[in-house]
Structures are given as structure tokens and as C-alpha cells.
């Protein structure tokens, strides 16, 4: 990958993402690469919050980008390109769940099935592992989207189709739960 | 006694962990054959310009205007309540409601936004926080320890580079992403600190780092204009 692409702004600028989607719709590989660089962390984080498994999240991420490439021309600019992208990810996660007929996605996966790439010891990896283990499905999605994609609570509320007050309270409750779990882990 | 995590610290830890484990699927996706463009009836849409193109542009502009208006109206109608703002501020500071007493609760308005300005204190520290009324976002969090540490001998003064390292690590910004970095050593009320300002991504950061202990005294971040 080129330096210029690596240096490209990684935060999700709505207007820029829309331009890139338009370029992807016309089959421009450069626009796809730039879009990938700007969104891969956020899409992975959301996929991880849905699947709770690094490997399922990786598959989901790949399917999401394939779908973006084949459907970008159908995107109609409304100022919310990432809401469109996350809807694709969520729908694909549902398909994946139906296909595999597992209960692992979108909710109550037994902690034993958890598989993360961040197996290396380290405080950050521990926080992520705890977040995936102790948070409820929506708390996980809200906290990871907020932390990684830089989306505001109001934007997350729209993506998840939940009221802002619910998103805020789940965010708060999730952070408190995570903090308690980390403290218990240190003391235990 | 375990470490007490603040909201930004937890978020930054999650961000760094995700950044480290995000898989690279770019090559796999780009190796796939060029996609068949999808639409409702399976026909590849025409890209030819002309009157139809103009009609689409006009329609999209209209949709954008309607969308923008609806967004504005929704934004106005569902603000964050004061109680929610207080809870958000406490959560970010990592302070439980029982420990804190609020000394200032004001709603500031300007042309573009409304912000709750909150001040609260615990036995150890005083906090100042700004919470956006529309989005619930934290614009500012300042922490001042009430019982400061005893003055350290001057030979333990941190270097400016060490202070920068602390600020960058806290913001989760890699050195190569950072622009417009400025660091100054200043003293105020007998406290010596480094003021570290920089930009990374689309954000502007300002940190005050205790020049002796390396503790973060204040941090403020905002989106660039």
C-alpha cells in the first residue's frame, strides 16, 4: 500500500466517505483502497462486537467489503455513509448466524467460544477481552463503535435504531460494568 | 487497590487493542474478480450523463436538504437532560455519584451548540467538564488534584520529550500521525507543568502534564474546525 494512502485521514469523514463510495461505485480501485484504510478499524470493531470472535469478525469484515464493492453504486448520499455500511455488516452477521445456525452471534455466546487475535498479554488486550466477555450485546456495540469509530452517541443511536437516551444509559452502564470487571480481575 | 479507569482511558485502551488486532483483508477482497454491479432487477445501471443525470442530482440535493432539515429538527427535539449530562461527566471522570458534589451546573448556549458546564469535586480532586446538550459528547474534562503532591527536587524535572510521550500515549496517537506539536513549560500557582498541544487525525488535543510527576493535570480535545 502506498504511503499516501497510509497517511490518509483515518477518521470517518462523512462527506469524504460518500465521495469514495461514489468512486467505488464506478469501479475505482484507488477509492476502494482509501475507503478501506479509513474504515477497516471501525468495521472490524463493529464486526467484533457482533460476533465476539476475531475469526468470525474477519470473515464478516471481508464479506462487508465485498458487498460494499458490489453495491456502492446503490448508495444514495444522505450524509450517513457509515450507517449504510454498518447496516450491511449487521445484515451479513444475521445471514452468517442463520447459515451457521449458531447462537454465537448477536448475543449470548458462551465465554468458552471467545477467540481473539489479541491473545498477547497486555493491559489493552485485557480491556478488550473483558469488554467482549462481560458486556451485553448492545453495550458492546455501543462502546466499541464509540471508542473505535469515533461516532457520536446520536449517530450510534441512529445506526442501532434505538433512542439516544437508551444508547447513553447503555454506554454508561457498560463502562461501569467494564470498570468493575477490570477491578475484580486485578484484585482476584 | 486496583487501578481506577476513566472513560477516556477505557476507550483508548479498546482503540489501541482493536488497532493491533484488526486483520488485513484488503488483499483478499481486492483479489476477488471485479464485482457484478447489483441493482433491483439485476441490470447494470447506465452511467451516461444527460438529463437523467441532472434529474438524479436534483433529487439527491432535495433528499439531502430534507435529510438535513429532519436531522436538525430531531437534534433540537431530543436533547440530553441535565441528569444525563451529570452522569456522563461522572462516568468519564471515573467518579461514582456518591463521591461527587456538584458546584456548578450551567447550560451555556452559543449560535452553534449548547453545552452543559459542570464542576464537581471529590475528596481528592476537582473536575470541570463540558457536555454537549445535543450529542452527549464530552468536549472538555479538566482535573485538579486538591491535595497536591509535595514539591519534588528540581533534578527530577521531566524533559519536554517525556511529557509529549505521556500525552501522545494517552491520546492513543502515533508519533507519525501528530501534526503542529507545541510544548511549553509553564508555572501556575506553584505548580510546574508542560503544556503539550498537537493535532492528530481530525482532532486537536491540549494536555497539561505535571513536570515532576508526569501526571495528567488537564486534557482537552475537540474536532478541528
XYZ file of C-alpha atoms in Angstrom:
413
model
C 0.000 0.000 0.000
C 1.224 3.426 -0.793
C 2.433 5.930 1.761
C -0.140 8.459 0.672
C -2.927 6.012 1.371
C -1.455 5.146 4.751
C -1.298 8.811 5.601
C -4.915 9.290 4.513
C -7.218 10.545 7.213
C -8.393 7.557 9.211
C -11.278 9.151 10.938
C -14.620 8.760 9.271
C -15.448 11.942 7.478
C -18.971 11.514 6.119
C -18.590 13.687 3.024
C -15.250 12.091 2.093
C -16.665 8.591 2.567
C -19.550 9.467 0.248
C -17.155 10.637 -2.460
C -15.197 7.430 -2.077
C -18.357 5.297 -2.265
C -19.264 7.096 -5.477
C -15.796 6.273 -6.850
C -16.095 2.629 -5.741
C -19.477 2.512 -7.490
C -17.667 3.473 -10.689
C -15.085 0.751 -10.077
C -12.147 2.944 -8.979
C -9.641 0.694 -7.145
C -7.804 3.691 -5.608
C -11.002 4.903 -3.974
C -11.662 1.433 -2.640
C -8.187 1.266 -1.103
C -8.601 4.673 0.533
C -12.052 3.754 1.802
C -10.668 0.502 3.205
C -7.874 2.336 5.022
C -10.285 4.852 6.511
C -12.872 2.326 7.685
C -11.178 -1.017 8.422
C -10.797 -0.432 12.152
C -14.373 0.703 12.638
C -15.814 -2.145 10.577
C -13.660 -4.695 12.387
C -14.663 -3.253 15.765
C -18.347 -3.429 14.864
C -17.973 -6.952 13.448
C -16.159 -7.977 16.617
C -18.904 -6.537 18.780
C -21.467 -8.568 16.788
C -19.600 -11.870 16.602
C -17.395 -11.788 19.727
C -14.799 -13.738 17.798
C -11.803 -12.382 15.936
C -12.080 -15.038 13.236
C -15.813 -14.593 12.621
C -15.244 -10.820 12.647
C -12.541 -11.237 9.997
C -14.933 -13.209 7.741
C -17.666 -10.682 8.333
C -15.303 -7.821 7.547
C -14.327 -9.442 4.260
C -17.942 -10.053 3.266
C -18.784 -6.467 4.178
C -16.097 -5.076 1.857
C -17.130 -7.409 -0.966
C -20.708 -6.225 -0.567
C -19.578 -2.579 -0.467
C -17.710 -3.077 -3.724
C -20.686 -4.676 -5.420
C -23.335 -2.327 -4.051
C -21.598 1.060 -3.683
C -23.392 2.406 -6.756
C -26.710 1.800 -4.978
C -25.749 4.060 -2.082
C -27.672 7.319 -2.201
C -25.823 10.182 -0.488
C -27.726 11.169 2.641
C -24.778 12.198 4.790
C -24.725 8.845 6.584
C -22.408 6.549 4.663
C -21.239 4.665 7.743
C -24.818 3.954 8.827
C -25.256 2.296 5.430
C -22.017 0.324 5.850
C -22.879 -0.830 9.363
C -26.327 -1.904 8.216
C -24.616 -4.105 5.619
C -22.377 -5.574 8.320
C -25.313 -6.223 10.624
C -27.390 -7.878 7.903
C -24.470 -10.060 6.858
C -23.957 -11.036 10.500
C -27.586 -12.134 10.640
C -27.137 -14.168 7.444
C -23.978 -15.699 8.876
C -25.884 -16.600 12.003
C -28.708 -18.211 10.075
C -26.279 -20.136 7.908
C -24.212 -21.470 10.719
C -27.216 -21.938 12.994
C -25.109 -20.999 15.956
C -26.087 -18.930 18.897
C -22.712 -17.255 18.942
C -23.701 -14.121 17.051
C -25.527 -11.057 18.232
C -25.762 -12.172 21.795
C -25.265 -14.988 24.176
C -22.188 -16.824 23.137
C -20.709 -18.995 25.880
C -17.445 -17.426 27.067
C -15.565 -20.604 26.077
C -16.037 -19.871 22.379
C -14.383 -16.485 22.616
C -11.413 -16.224 20.282
C -9.436 -13.036 19.955
C -6.390 -12.146 17.945
C -5.269 -10.037 20.863
C -4.098 -13.116 22.757
C -0.858 -11.406 23.675
C -0.759 -10.289 27.274
C -1.110 -6.582 27.826
C -3.427 -4.175 29.518
C -5.179 -3.020 26.329
C -5.864 -6.571 25.175
C -7.194 -7.365 28.638
C -9.632 -4.454 28.458
C -10.863 -5.614 25.033
C -11.226 -9.202 26.212
C -13.164 -8.100 29.276
C -15.367 -5.853 27.131
C -16.242 -8.789 24.925
C -16.827 -11.106 27.843
C -18.791 -9.020 30.297
C -20.796 -6.557 28.203
C -24.263 -7.241 26.840
C -24.718 -7.264 23.055
C -25.863 -3.664 22.742
C -23.445 -2.323 25.339
C -20.651 -3.959 23.378
C -21.762 -2.480 20.070
C -22.238 0.988 21.540
C -18.937 1.095 23.414
C -16.838 -0.330 20.582
C -18.462 1.913 17.982
C -17.929 4.951 20.159
C -14.367 4.088 21.113
C -13.070 2.942 17.750
C -15.088 4.604 15.016
C -15.359 7.985 16.723
C -19.104 8.023 16.007
C -21.126 10.204 18.309
C -23.790 8.704 20.575
C -26.510 10.231 18.451
C -25.109 8.655 15.289
C -24.856 5.294 17.041
C -28.471 5.660 18.159
C -29.475 6.066 14.520
C -27.403 3.128 13.322
C -28.765 0.818 16.015
C -32.261 2.313 15.668
C -32.501 2.960 19.399
C -33.408 6.141 21.290
C -30.460 8.339 22.288
C -31.334 8.002 25.987
C -31.081 4.197 25.706
C -27.724 4.437 23.965
C -26.400 6.831 26.611
C -27.563 4.724 29.523
C -26.243 1.508 27.989
C -22.948 3.248 27.294
C -22.684 4.380 30.906
C -23.764 1.052 32.324
C -21.352 -0.754 30.018
C -18.390 1.388 31.076
C -19.252 0.866 34.742
C -19.539 -2.904 34.207
C -16.221 -2.976 32.399
C -14.553 -0.971 35.148
C -15.910 -3.311 37.834
C -14.752 -6.375 35.907
C -11.255 -4.944 35.494
C -11.044 -4.067 39.158
C -12.247 -7.537 40.179
C -9.699 -9.077 37.784
C -6.872 -7.103 39.369
C -7.928 -7.860 42.909
C -8.828 -11.500 42.303
C -6.307 -1.255 45.444
C -6.840 -1.769 41.706
C -6.377 0.869 39.051
C -9.352 3.152 38.542
C -10.082 3.548 34.825
C -11.571 6.746 33.467
C -13.901 6.658 30.461
C -11.300 8.036 28.019
C -8.694 5.585 29.323
C -11.008 2.642 28.732
C -11.890 3.892 25.260
C -8.257 4.469 24.376
C -7.289 1.001 25.587
C -10.059 -0.504 23.447
C -8.990 1.582 20.453
C -5.358 0.509 20.766
C -6.307 -3.167 21.246
C -8.585 -3.103 18.184
C -5.959 -1.293 16.127
C -3.467 -4.003 16.971
C -5.756 -6.913 16.128
C -7.556 -5.569 13.055
C -6.917 -8.127 10.299
C -5.795 -7.058 6.839
C -8.367 -8.409 4.405
C -7.627 -5.824 1.728
C -5.603 -8.144 -0.494
C -8.188 -10.919 -0.258
C -11.039 -8.590 -1.125
C -9.205 -6.899 -3.979
C -8.122 -10.245 -5.467
C -11.768 -11.215 -5.961
C -12.932 -10.662 -9.525
C -14.490 -7.287 -10.257
C -17.906 -7.188 -8.710
C -21.106 -7.576 -10.641
C -22.942 -4.383 -10.032
C -26.194 -5.078 -8.312
C -29.472 -3.364 -8.644
C -33.069 -4.300 -8.102
C -33.612 -6.060 -11.418
C -30.093 -7.331 -11.956
C -29.281 -4.863 -14.734
C -26.074 -2.878 -14.660
C -27.194 0.729 -14.420
C -26.214 3.174 -17.104
C -23.618 5.742 -16.069
C -24.315 8.009 -19.018
C -24.816 11.651 -18.140
C -27.530 13.830 -19.571
C -30.954 14.970 -18.488
C -31.487 11.855 -16.412
C -28.230 12.594 -14.612
C -29.362 16.110 -13.799
C -32.676 14.814 -12.514
C -30.801 12.470 -10.189
C -28.563 15.273 -8.932
C -31.605 17.466 -8.286
C -33.335 14.620 -6.470
C -30.270 13.915 -4.357
C -29.866 17.593 -3.438
C -33.545 17.648 -2.442
C -33.121 14.485 -0.362
C -30.030 15.942 1.290
C -31.944 19.120 2.172
C -34.885 17.169 3.580
C -32.498 14.874 5.467
C -30.565 17.835 6.855
C -33.768 19.546 7.981
C -35.049 16.396 9.656
C -31.685 15.914 11.356
C -31.763 19.474 12.641
C -35.311 19.143 13.938
C -34.619 15.792 15.600
C -31.462 17.215 17.084
C -33.415 20.057 18.596
C -36.154 17.883 19.988
C -34.220 15.232 21.849
C -31.574 16.927 23.957
C -29.582 15.295 26.704
C -31.099 16.110 30.091
C -29.060 17.677 32.874
C -29.181 14.457 34.893
C -27.880 12.507 31.911
C -25.132 15.078 31.374
C -24.059 14.777 35.010
C -23.979 11.002 34.784
C -21.923 11.152 31.566
C -19.424 13.537 33.170
C -19.030 11.349 36.272
C -18.618 8.264 34.106
C -15.882 9.911 32.074
C -14.076 11.096 35.162
C -14.380 7.652 36.745
C -16.109 9.091 39.805
C -19.162 7.490 41.427
C -22.208 9.691 42.072
C -21.894 9.230 45.834
C -18.352 10.629 45.959
C -19.020 13.791 43.961
C -20.673 17.047 44.847
C -21.573 19.429 42.032
C -20.617 23.063 42.499
C -21.550 24.412 39.086
C -24.285 23.344 36.700
C -24.910 25.719 33.833
C -26.271 25.474 30.349
C -24.224 27.668 28.016
C -25.613 28.458 24.603
C -23.964 29.926 21.593
C -25.010 30.123 17.967
C -23.993 26.585 17.108
C -24.356 24.468 20.186
C -25.490 24.169 23.750
C -23.134 22.859 26.366
C -23.624 21.889 29.995
C -20.768 23.329 32.023
C -20.332 21.221 35.106
C -17.961 21.461 38.022
C -17.788 18.829 40.727
C -15.356 17.714 43.350
C -14.402 14.684 45.376
C -12.115 14.466 48.395
C -9.112 14.145 46.077
C -9.837 16.396 43.129
C -11.960 18.989 41.417
C -13.280 18.396 37.908
C -14.574 20.692 35.206
C -16.446 19.145 32.368
C -18.391 20.284 29.315
C -21.090 18.028 27.903
C -22.757 18.755 24.564
C -26.506 19.012 25.115
C -27.385 17.643 21.692
C -24.984 14.729 21.389
C -23.954 13.918 24.950
C -20.317 14.191 23.882
C -17.652 15.357 26.315
C -15.873 18.433 24.986
C -13.585 19.018 27.903
C -12.515 17.368 31.120
C -10.131 19.077 33.491
C -8.877 17.546 36.697
C -7.162 19.432 39.522
C -5.854 17.480 42.491
C -6.957 19.199 45.716
C -4.126 17.924 47.884
C -1.147 18.340 45.591
C 1.962 16.184 45.933
C 4.884 17.703 47.860
C 7.284 19.622 45.598
C 9.955 17.425 44.092
C 13.604 18.367 43.847
C 14.381 20.191 40.614
C 16.668 17.477 39.280
C 13.638 15.193 38.796
C 12.044 17.501 36.261
C 10.791 15.554 33.243
C 12.044 16.508 29.816
C 9.652 18.011 27.277
C 10.015 14.839 25.194
C 8.889 12.704 28.148
C 5.848 14.922 28.681
C 4.996 14.655 24.974
C 5.306 10.894 25.162
C 2.816 10.765 28.043
C 0.321 12.992 26.205
C 0.581 11.075 22.915
C 0.245 7.722 24.638
C -2.839 8.939 26.456
C -4.424 10.228 23.257
C -3.586 6.954 21.510
C -1.814 8.893 18.742
C 1.255 7.513 16.987
C 4.158 9.954 16.651
C 3.942 9.910 12.838
C 0.243 10.932 12.935
C 0.918 14.014 15.025
C 0.995 17.488 13.492
C 1.513 21.018 14.807
C 3.048 19.847 18.065
C 3.935 22.583 20.560
C 5.277 22.041 24.057
C 5.940 24.733 26.655
C 6.909 24.555 30.302
C 4.800 26.835 32.462
C 4.191 27.513 36.136
C 0.948 28.492 37.787
C 0.073 28.655 41.483
C 3.368 26.995 42.389
C 2.715 24.075 40.039
C 5.069 23.454 37.128
C 3.671 21.668 34.115
C 4.246 21.082 30.429
C 1.536 22.306 28.113
C 1.521 19.933 25.138
C -0.620 20.839 22.140
C -0.935 18.785 18.980
C -3.242 17.638 16.220
C -3.837 14.044 15.190
C -6.462 12.819 12.752
C -9.156 15.450 12.768
C -8.750 16.178 16.473
C -6.911 18.865 18.395
C -5.505 17.964 21.789
C -4.195 20.020 24.668
C -2.616 18.419 27.713
C -1.120 19.805 30.884
C 1.376 17.329 32.309
C 2.867 17.763 35.772
C 6.545 18.488 35.090
C 7.666 16.428 38.101
C 5.268 13.512 38.404
C 4.138 13.129 34.779
C 0.514 13.138 35.993
C -2.075 14.448 33.534
C -3.484 17.579 35.151
C -5.805 18.631 32.354
C -6.790 17.371 28.972
C -8.976 18.879 26.369
C -9.783 17.725 22.899
C -12.006 18.927 20.142
C -12.623 18.369 16.486
C -10.733 20.703 14.210
C -12.830 23.337 12.524
